[in-house]
Short mmCIF file of C-alpha atoms in Angstrom, two decimals:
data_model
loop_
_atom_site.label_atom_id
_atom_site.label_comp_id
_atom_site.label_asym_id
_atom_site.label_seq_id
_atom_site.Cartn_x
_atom_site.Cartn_y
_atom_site.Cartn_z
CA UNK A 294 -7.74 23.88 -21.96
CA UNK A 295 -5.73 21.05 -20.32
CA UNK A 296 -7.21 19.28 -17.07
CA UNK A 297 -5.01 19.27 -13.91
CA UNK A 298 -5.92 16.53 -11.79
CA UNK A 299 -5.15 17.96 -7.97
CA UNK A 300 -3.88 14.80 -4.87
CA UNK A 301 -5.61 14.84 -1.56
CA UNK A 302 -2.80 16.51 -0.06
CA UNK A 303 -2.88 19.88 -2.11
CA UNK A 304 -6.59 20.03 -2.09
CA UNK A 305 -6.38 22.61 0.79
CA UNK A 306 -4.50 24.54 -1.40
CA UNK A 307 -6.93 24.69 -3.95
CA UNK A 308 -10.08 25.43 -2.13
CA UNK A 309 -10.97 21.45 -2.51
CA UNK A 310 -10.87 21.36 -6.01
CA UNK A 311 -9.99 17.96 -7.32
CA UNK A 312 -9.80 19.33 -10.94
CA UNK A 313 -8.81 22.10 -12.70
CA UNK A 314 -8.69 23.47 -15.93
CA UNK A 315 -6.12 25.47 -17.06
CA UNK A 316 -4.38 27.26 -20.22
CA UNK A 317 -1.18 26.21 -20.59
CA UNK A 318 1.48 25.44 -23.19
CA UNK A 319 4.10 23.53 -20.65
CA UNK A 320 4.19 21.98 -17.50
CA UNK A 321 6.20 24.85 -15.94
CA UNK A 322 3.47 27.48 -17.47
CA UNK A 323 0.75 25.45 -15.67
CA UNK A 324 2.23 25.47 -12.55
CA UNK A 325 2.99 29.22 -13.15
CA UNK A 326 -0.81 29.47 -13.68
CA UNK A 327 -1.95 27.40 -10.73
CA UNK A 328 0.71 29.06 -8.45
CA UNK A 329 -0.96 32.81 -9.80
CA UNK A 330 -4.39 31.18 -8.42
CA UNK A 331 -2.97 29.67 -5.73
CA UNK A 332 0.10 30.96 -4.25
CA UNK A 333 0.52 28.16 -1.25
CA UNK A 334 0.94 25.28 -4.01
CA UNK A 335 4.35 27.19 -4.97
CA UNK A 336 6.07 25.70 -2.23
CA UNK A 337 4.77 22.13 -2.96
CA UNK A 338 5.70 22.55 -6.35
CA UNK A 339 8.41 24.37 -7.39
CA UNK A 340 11.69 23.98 -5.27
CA UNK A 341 14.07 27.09 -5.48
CA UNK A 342 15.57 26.39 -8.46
CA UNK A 343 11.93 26.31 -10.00
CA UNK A 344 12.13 22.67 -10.51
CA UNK A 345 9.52 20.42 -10.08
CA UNK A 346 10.74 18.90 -6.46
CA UNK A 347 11.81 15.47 -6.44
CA UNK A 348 8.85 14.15 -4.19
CA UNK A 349 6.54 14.83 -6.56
CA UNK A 350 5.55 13.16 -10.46
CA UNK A 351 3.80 15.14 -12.93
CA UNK A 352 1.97 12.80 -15.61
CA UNK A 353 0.89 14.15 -18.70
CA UNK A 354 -1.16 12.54 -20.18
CA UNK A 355 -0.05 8.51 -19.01
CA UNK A 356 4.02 10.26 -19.26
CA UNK A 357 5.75 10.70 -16.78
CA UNK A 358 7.62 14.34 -17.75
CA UNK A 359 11.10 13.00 -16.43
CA UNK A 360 11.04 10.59 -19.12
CA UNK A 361 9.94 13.42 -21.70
CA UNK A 362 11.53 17.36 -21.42
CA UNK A 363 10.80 17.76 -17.57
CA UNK A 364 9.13 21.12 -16.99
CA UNK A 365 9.13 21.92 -20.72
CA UNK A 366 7.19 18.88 -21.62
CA UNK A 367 4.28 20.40 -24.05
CA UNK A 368 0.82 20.12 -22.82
CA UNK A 369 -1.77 20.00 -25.40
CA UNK A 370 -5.26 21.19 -25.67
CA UNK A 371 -7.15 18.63 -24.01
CA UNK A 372 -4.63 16.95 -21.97
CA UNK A 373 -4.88 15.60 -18.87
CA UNK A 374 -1.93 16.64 -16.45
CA UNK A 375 -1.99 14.53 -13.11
CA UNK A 376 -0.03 15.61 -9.94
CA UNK A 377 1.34 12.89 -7.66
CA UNK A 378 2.90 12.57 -5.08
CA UNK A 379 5.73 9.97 -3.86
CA UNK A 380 4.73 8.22 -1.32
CA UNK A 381 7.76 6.39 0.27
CA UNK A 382 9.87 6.28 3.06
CA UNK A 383 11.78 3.65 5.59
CA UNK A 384 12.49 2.71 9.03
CA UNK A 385 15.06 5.09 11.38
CA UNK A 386 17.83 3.11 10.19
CA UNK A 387 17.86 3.88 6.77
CA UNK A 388 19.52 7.54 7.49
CA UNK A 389 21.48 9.11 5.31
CA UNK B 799 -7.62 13.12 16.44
CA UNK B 800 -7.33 10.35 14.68
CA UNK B 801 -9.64 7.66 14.78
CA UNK B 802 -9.32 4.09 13.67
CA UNK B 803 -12.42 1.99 13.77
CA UNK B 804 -11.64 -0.90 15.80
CA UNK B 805 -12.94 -3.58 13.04
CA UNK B 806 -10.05 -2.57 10.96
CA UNK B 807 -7.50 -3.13 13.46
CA UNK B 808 -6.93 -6.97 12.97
CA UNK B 809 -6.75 -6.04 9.06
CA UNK B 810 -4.49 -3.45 9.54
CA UNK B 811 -2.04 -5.51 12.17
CA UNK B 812 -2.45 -8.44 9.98
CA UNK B 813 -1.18 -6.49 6.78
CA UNK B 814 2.01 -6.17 8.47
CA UNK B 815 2.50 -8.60 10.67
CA UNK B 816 4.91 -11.97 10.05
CA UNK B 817 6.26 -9.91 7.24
CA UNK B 818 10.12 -9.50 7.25
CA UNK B 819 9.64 -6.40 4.37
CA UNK B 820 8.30 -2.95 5.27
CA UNK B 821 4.73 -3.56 4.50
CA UNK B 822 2.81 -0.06 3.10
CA UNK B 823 -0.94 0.87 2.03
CA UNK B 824 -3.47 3.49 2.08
CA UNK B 825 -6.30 4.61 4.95
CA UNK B 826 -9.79 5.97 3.72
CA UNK B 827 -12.63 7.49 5.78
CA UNK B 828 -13.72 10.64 6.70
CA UNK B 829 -13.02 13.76 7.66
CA UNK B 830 -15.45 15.54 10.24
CA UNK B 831 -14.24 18.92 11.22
CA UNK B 832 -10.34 18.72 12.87
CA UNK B 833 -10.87 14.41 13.43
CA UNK B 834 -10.34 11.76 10.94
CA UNK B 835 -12.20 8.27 10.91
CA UNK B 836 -10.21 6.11 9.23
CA UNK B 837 -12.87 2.93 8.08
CA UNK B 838 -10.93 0.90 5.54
CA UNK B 839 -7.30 -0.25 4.67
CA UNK B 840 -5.72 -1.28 1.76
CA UNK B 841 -2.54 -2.54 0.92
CA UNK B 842 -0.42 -1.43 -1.33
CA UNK B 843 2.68 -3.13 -3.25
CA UNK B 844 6.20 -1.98 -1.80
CA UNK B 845 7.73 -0.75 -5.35
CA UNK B 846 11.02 -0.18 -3.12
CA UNK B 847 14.39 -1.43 -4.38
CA UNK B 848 15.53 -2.26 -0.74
CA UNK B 849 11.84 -3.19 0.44
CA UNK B 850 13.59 -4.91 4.02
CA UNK B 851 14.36 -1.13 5.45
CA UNK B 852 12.50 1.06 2.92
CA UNK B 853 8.71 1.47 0.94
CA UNK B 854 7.97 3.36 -2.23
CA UNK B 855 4.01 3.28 -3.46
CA UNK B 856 4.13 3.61 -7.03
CA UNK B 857 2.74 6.65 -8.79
CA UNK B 858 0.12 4.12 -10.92
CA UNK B 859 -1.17 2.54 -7.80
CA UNK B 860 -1.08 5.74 -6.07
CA UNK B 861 -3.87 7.30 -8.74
CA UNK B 862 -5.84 3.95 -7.99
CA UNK B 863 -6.02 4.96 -4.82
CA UNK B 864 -7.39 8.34 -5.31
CA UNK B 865 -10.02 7.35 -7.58
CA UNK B 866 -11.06 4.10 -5.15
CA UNK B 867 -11.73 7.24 -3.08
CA UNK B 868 -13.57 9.44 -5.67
CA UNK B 869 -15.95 6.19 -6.77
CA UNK B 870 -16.83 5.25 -3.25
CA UNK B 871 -17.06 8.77 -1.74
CA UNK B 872 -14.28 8.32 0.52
CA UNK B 873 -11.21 10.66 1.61
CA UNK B 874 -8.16 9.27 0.96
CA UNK B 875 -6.89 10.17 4.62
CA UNK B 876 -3.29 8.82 4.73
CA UNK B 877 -0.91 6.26 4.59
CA UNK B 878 0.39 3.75 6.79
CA UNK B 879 3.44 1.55 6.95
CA UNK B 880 5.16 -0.91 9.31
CA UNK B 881 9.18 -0.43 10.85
CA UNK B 882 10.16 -4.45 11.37
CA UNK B 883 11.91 -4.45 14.14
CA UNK B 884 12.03 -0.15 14.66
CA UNK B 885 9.86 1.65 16.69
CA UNK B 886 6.94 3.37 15.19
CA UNK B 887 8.84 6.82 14.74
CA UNK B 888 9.40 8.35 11.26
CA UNK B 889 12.64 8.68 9.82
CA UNK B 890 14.59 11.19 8.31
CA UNK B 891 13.39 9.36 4.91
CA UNK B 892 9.43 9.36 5.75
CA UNK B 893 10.12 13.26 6.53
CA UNK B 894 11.70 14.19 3.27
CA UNK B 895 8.79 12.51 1.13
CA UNK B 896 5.85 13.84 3.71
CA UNK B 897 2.82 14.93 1.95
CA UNK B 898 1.01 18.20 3.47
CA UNK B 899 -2.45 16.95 5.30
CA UNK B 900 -2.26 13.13 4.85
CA UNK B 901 -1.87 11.19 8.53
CA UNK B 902 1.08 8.66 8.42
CA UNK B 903 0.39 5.66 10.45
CA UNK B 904 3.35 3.87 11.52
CA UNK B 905 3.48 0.11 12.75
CA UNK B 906 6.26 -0.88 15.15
CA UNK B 907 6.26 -4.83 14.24
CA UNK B 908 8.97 -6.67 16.75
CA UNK B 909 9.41 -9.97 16.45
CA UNK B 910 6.65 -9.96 13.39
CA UNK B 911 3.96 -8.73 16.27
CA UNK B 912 2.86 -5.12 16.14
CA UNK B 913 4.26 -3.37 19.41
CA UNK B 914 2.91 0.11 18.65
CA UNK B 915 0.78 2.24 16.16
CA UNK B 916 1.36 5.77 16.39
CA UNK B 917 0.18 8.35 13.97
CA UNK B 918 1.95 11.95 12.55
CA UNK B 919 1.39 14.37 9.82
CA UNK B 920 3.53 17.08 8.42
CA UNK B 921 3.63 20.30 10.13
CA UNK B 922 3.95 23.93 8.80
CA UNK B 923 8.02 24.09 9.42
CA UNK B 924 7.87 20.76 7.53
CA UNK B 925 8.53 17.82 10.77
CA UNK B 926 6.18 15.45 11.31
CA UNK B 927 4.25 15.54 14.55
CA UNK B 928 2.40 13.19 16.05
CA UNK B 929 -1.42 13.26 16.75
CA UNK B 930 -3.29 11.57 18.68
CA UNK B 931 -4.28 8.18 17.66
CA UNK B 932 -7.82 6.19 19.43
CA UNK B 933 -9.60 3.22 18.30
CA UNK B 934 -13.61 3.79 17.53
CA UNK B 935 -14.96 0.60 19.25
CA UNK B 936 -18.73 0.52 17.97
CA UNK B 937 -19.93 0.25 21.84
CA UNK B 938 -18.97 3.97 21.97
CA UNK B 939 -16.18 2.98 23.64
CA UNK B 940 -12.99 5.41 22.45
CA UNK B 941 -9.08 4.43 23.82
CA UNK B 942 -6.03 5.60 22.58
CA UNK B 943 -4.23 2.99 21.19
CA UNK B 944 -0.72 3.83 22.56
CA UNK B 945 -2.21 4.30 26.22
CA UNK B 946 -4.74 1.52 26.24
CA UNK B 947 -3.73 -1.38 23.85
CA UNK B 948 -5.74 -4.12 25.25
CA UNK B 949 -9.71 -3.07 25.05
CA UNK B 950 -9.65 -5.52 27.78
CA UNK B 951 -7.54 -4.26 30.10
#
């Protein structure tokens, strides 16, 4: 079972759990699984395309999974899969 | 409500202040049912490219965070950041990268002074909304910063 390490911000989501252990093969499968458990993450997680949304890094392991096979990116037994999200932003003047 | 303790406000002023860069860094406290305390301020390195109009926390420093939370039995309760020379209104850019429950403190610093600290968090249709933003004087004396910047006054 691989460890999913939950942020502050989708804590609500997950009835305060901080950590969660899951059975998973891929990232996209444990964020399928998570979603099943807790259907408000989906939104936080998965944009409409079912990509991971750009605001937010998945680490497996120390990896980042844009720099491996994004959502395919295996996740072994034991793994530790962290969930963060980017902070960032800019003053007014910066819009697009 | 949001409440800042009022011996953190000279850190927090000072961690922007005479800076010509968007300065950026996390708030931990407490949560006590719908108010926040927010008791201690750190500052974080702006990872931005373009760190004169724009921040970016890295995702290392980030998990730091967290677990500075986790060891001392804190909640990581936001994030705060400073507009040189902008008012202390979120931008299109702090919208897009909002984080569900986290308060975003934002420091208007004009003329390398901080004019105004407001706070906002992200809202269910996904706009950030202010809340309501006092200073926790430990005289039991509460004033909301925005209203009521000089304790004095």
């Amino acid at each position: 079972m691989a460890t999913v390490i939950i942020p502050t911000p989708l804590r609500r989501f997950t009835n305060n759990a901080a950590r969660l252990t899951v059975e998973a093969n891929s990232v996209l499968e444990m964020i399928q699984c998570l979603v099943k458990d807790f259907p408000d993450l989906k939104k936080h997680l998965l944009d409409a395309n079912g990509k991971v949304p750009s605001f937010i890094n998945i680490f497996v392991d120390d990896d980042d999974i844009r720099n491996l096979q994004q959502e395919q990116t295996v996740v072994k037994e034991n793994a530790t899969v962290s969930i963060v999200p980017a902070i960032a932003g800019g003053a007014p003047s910066t819009k697009a | 409500m949001v409440y800042l303790y009022q011996s953190i406000l000279t850190p927090l002023k000072s961690s922007v202040e005479h800076e010509t860069d968007e300065c950026c860094g996390f708030l931990f406290g407490a949560e006590i049912g719908e108010n926040r305390i927010i008791s201690m301020i750190m500052k974080a390195e702006n990872d931005a490219l373009d760190r004169r109009r724009t921040f970016r926390i890295s995702p290392k420093n980030y998990l730091a965070a967290e677990n500075f939370a986790t060891w001392n039995n804190l909640q990581l309760i936001g994030i705060y950041h400073s507009h040189p020379n902008s008012p202390a209104v979120p931008s299109e850019l702090d919208r897009i990268a909002a984080q569900p429950y986290f308060s975003y403190v934002i420091l208007s610093v004009m003329n390398k002074k901080v004019e105004a600290i407001r706070s906002w968090h992200l809202n269910s249709q996904f706009q950030l909304e202010e809340e309501p933003l006092f200073v926790l004087n430990i005289n039991k004396d509460v004033y909301g910063y925005r209203n009521h910047p000089n304790p004095a006054a």
